[in-house]
Amino acid sequence: MDFTFGIAGVAAISVICFLIGQGIKVSPIDSKFIPVICGIAGAILGAVAFLIGMPDFPAADIITAVAVGIVSGLAATGANQIYKQLKEG
């Protein structure tokens, strides 16, 4: 059995969304919108990954691809929060 599940594509979406979130932090945009913006960016990136035919992308249809993208984008904000909590405590 192959358990790769397109992890590279999902990780790439998370990294891009993380960088978008970091960019928002230094911009005049209110930081409370970071999860929403990362989720939307992830949805767009997931759809693009599906439409360009990224190898091993874990989605068989566009709706699943968008959902994978949203979860990947939100995972970027969650990873940032885990890092902050570990650094503080």
Short mmCIF file of the C-alpha atoms (twelve columns), coordinates in Angstrom:
data_MODEL
# 
_entry.id   MODEL 
# 
loop_
_atom_site.group_PDB 
_atom_site.id 
_atom_site.type_symbol 
_atom_site.label_atom_id 
_atom_site.label_alt_id 
_atom_site.label_comp_id 
_atom_site.label_asym_id 
_atom_site.label_seq_id 
_atom_site.Cartn_x 
_atom_site.Cartn_y 
_atom_site.Cartn_z 
_atom_site.pdbx_PDB_model_num 
ATOM 1  C CA . MET A 1  0.000   0.000  0.000   1 
ATOM 2  C CA . ASP A 2  1.148   3.501  -0.810  1 
ATOM 3  C CA . PHE A 3  0.544   6.010  1.994   1 
ATOM 4  C CA . THR A 4  2.017   9.162  0.450   1 
ATOM 5  C CA . PHE A 5  -1.401  10.854 -0.040  1 
ATOM 6  C CA . GLY A 6  0.122   13.786 -1.888  1 
ATOM 7  C CA . ILE A 7  1.685   15.172 1.246   1 
ATOM 8  C CA . ALA A 8  4.045   17.404 -0.722  1 
ATOM 9  C CA . GLY A 9  1.175   19.266 -2.387  1 
ATOM 10 C CA . VAL A 10 -0.682  19.730 0.876   1 
ATOM 11 C CA . ALA A 11 2.482   20.872 2.660   1 
ATOM 12 C CA . ALA A 12 3.192   23.356 -0.133  1 
ATOM 13 C CA . ILE A 13 -0.262  24.903 0.279   1 
ATOM 14 C CA . SER A 14 0.277   25.179 4.038   1 
ATOM 15 C CA . VAL A 15 3.666   26.851 3.606   1 
ATOM 16 C CA . ILE A 16 2.320   29.354 1.071   1 
ATOM 17 C CA . CYS A 17 -0.621  30.180 3.342   1 
ATOM 18 C CA . PHE A 18 1.719   30.559 6.316   1 
ATOM 19 C CA . LEU A 19 3.775   33.084 4.351   1 
ATOM 20 C CA . ILE A 20 0.602   34.941 3.362   1 
ATOM 21 C CA . GLY A 21 -0.355  35.090 7.045   1 
ATOM 22 C CA . GLN A 22 3.069   36.443 7.973   1 
ATOM 23 C CA . GLY A 23 2.678   39.098 5.294   1 
ATOM 24 C CA . ILE A 24 -0.684  40.115 6.711   1 
ATOM 25 C CA . LYS A 25 0.847   40.512 10.178  1 
ATOM 26 C CA . VAL A 26 3.126   43.294 8.924   1 
ATOM 27 C CA . SER A 27 0.428   44.938 6.809   1 
ATOM 28 C CA . PRO A 28 -2.277  47.349 7.975   1 
ATOM 29 C CA . ILE A 29 -4.875  44.554 7.668   1 
ATOM 30 C CA . ASP A 30 -6.299  43.507 11.052  1 
ATOM 31 C CA . SER A 31 -4.710  40.236 12.242  1 
ATOM 32 C CA . LYS A 32 -8.102  38.783 13.186  1 
ATOM 33 C CA . PHE A 33 -8.682  38.156 9.471   1 
ATOM 34 C CA . ILE A 34 -5.586  35.960 9.041   1 
ATOM 35 C CA . PRO A 35 -7.417  32.591 9.408   1 
ATOM 36 C CA . VAL A 36 -10.122 33.633 6.943   1 
ATOM 37 C CA . ILE A 37 -7.598  34.897 4.400   1 
ATOM 38 C CA . CYS A 38 -5.454  31.770 4.794   1 
ATOM 39 C CA . GLY A 39 -8.535  29.572 4.355   1 
ATOM 40 C CA . ILE A 40 -9.560  31.404 1.185   1 
ATOM 41 C CA . ALA A 41 -5.999  31.325 -0.164  1 
ATOM 42 C CA . GLY A 42 -5.839  27.595 0.592   1 
ATOM 43 C CA . ALA A 43 -9.135  27.015 -1.225  1 
ATOM 44 C CA . ILE A 44 -7.828  28.820 -4.302  1 
ATOM 45 C CA . LEU A 45 -4.500  26.974 -4.190  1 
ATOM 46 C CA . GLY A 46 -6.274  23.630 -3.750  1 
ATOM 47 C CA . ALA A 47 -8.444  24.287 -6.797  1 
ATOM 48 C CA . VAL A 48 -5.414  25.356 -8.833  1 
ATOM 49 C CA . ALA A 49 -3.467  22.252 -7.764  1 
ATOM 50 C CA . PHE A 50 -6.367  20.059 -8.858  1 
ATOM 51 C CA . LEU A 51 -6.903  21.864 -12.157 1 
ATOM 52 C CA . ILE A 52 -3.236  21.773 -13.185 1 
ATOM 53 C CA . GLY A 53 -3.122  18.075 -12.347 1 
ATOM 54 C CA . MET A 54 -0.567  18.120 -9.559  1 
ATOM 55 C CA . PRO A 55 0.755   14.577 -9.209  1 
ATOM 56 C CA . ASP A 56 -0.417  12.723 -6.093  1 
ATOM 57 C CA . PHE A 57 -2.764  15.535 -5.033  1 
ATOM 58 C CA . PRO A 58 -5.245  13.860 -2.667  1 
ATOM 59 C CA . ALA A 59 -8.474  14.886 -4.391  1 
ATOM 60 C CA . ALA A 60 -10.593 13.238 -7.045  1 
ATOM 61 C CA . ASP A 61 -12.918 16.201 -7.644  1 
ATOM 62 C CA . ILE A 62 -12.871 19.990 -7.358  1 
ATOM 63 C CA . ILE A 63 -14.964 20.143 -4.177  1 
ATOM 64 C CA . THR A 64 -12.575 17.833 -2.346  1 
ATOM 65 C CA . ALA A 65 -9.615  19.798 -3.709  1 
ATOM 66 C CA . VAL A 66 -11.064 23.046 -2.345  1 
ATOM 67 C CA . ALA A 67 -11.738 21.384 1.024   1 
ATOM 68 C CA . VAL A 68 -8.163  20.043 1.181   1 
ATOM 69 C CA . GLY A 69 -6.919  23.538 0.363   1 
ATOM 70 C CA . ILE A 70 -9.027  25.155 3.086   1 
ATOM 71 C CA . VAL A 71 -7.820  22.676 5.695   1 
ATOM 72 C CA . SER A 72 -4.219  23.197 4.567   1 
ATOM 73 C CA . GLY A 73 -4.600  26.971 4.807   1 
ATOM 74 C CA . LEU A 74 -6.121  26.777 8.261   1 
ATOM 75 C CA . ALA A 75 -3.407  24.331 9.331   1 
ATOM 76 C CA . ALA A 76 -0.883  27.096 8.644   1 
ATOM 77 C CA . THR A 77 -2.536  29.324 11.239  1 
ATOM 78 C CA . GLY A 78 -2.775  26.419 13.676  1 
ATOM 79 C CA . ALA A 79 0.922   25.641 13.275  1 
ATOM 80 C CA . ASN A 80 1.725   29.256 14.024  1 
ATOM 81 C CA . GLN A 81 -0.405  29.169 17.198  1 
ATOM 82 C CA . ILE A 82 1.273   25.973 18.409  1 
ATOM 83 C CA . TYR A 83 4.672   27.593 17.930  1 
ATOM 84 C CA . LYS A 84 3.568   30.711 19.824  1 
ATOM 85 C CA . GLN A 85 2.131   28.684 22.711  1 
ATOM 86 C CA . LEU A 86 5.281   26.582 23.052  1 
ATOM 87 C CA . LYS A 87 7.451   29.695 22.945  1 
ATOM 88 C CA . GLU A 88 5.416   31.430 25.667  1 
ATOM 89 C CA . GLY A 89 5.050   28.423 27.963  1 
# 
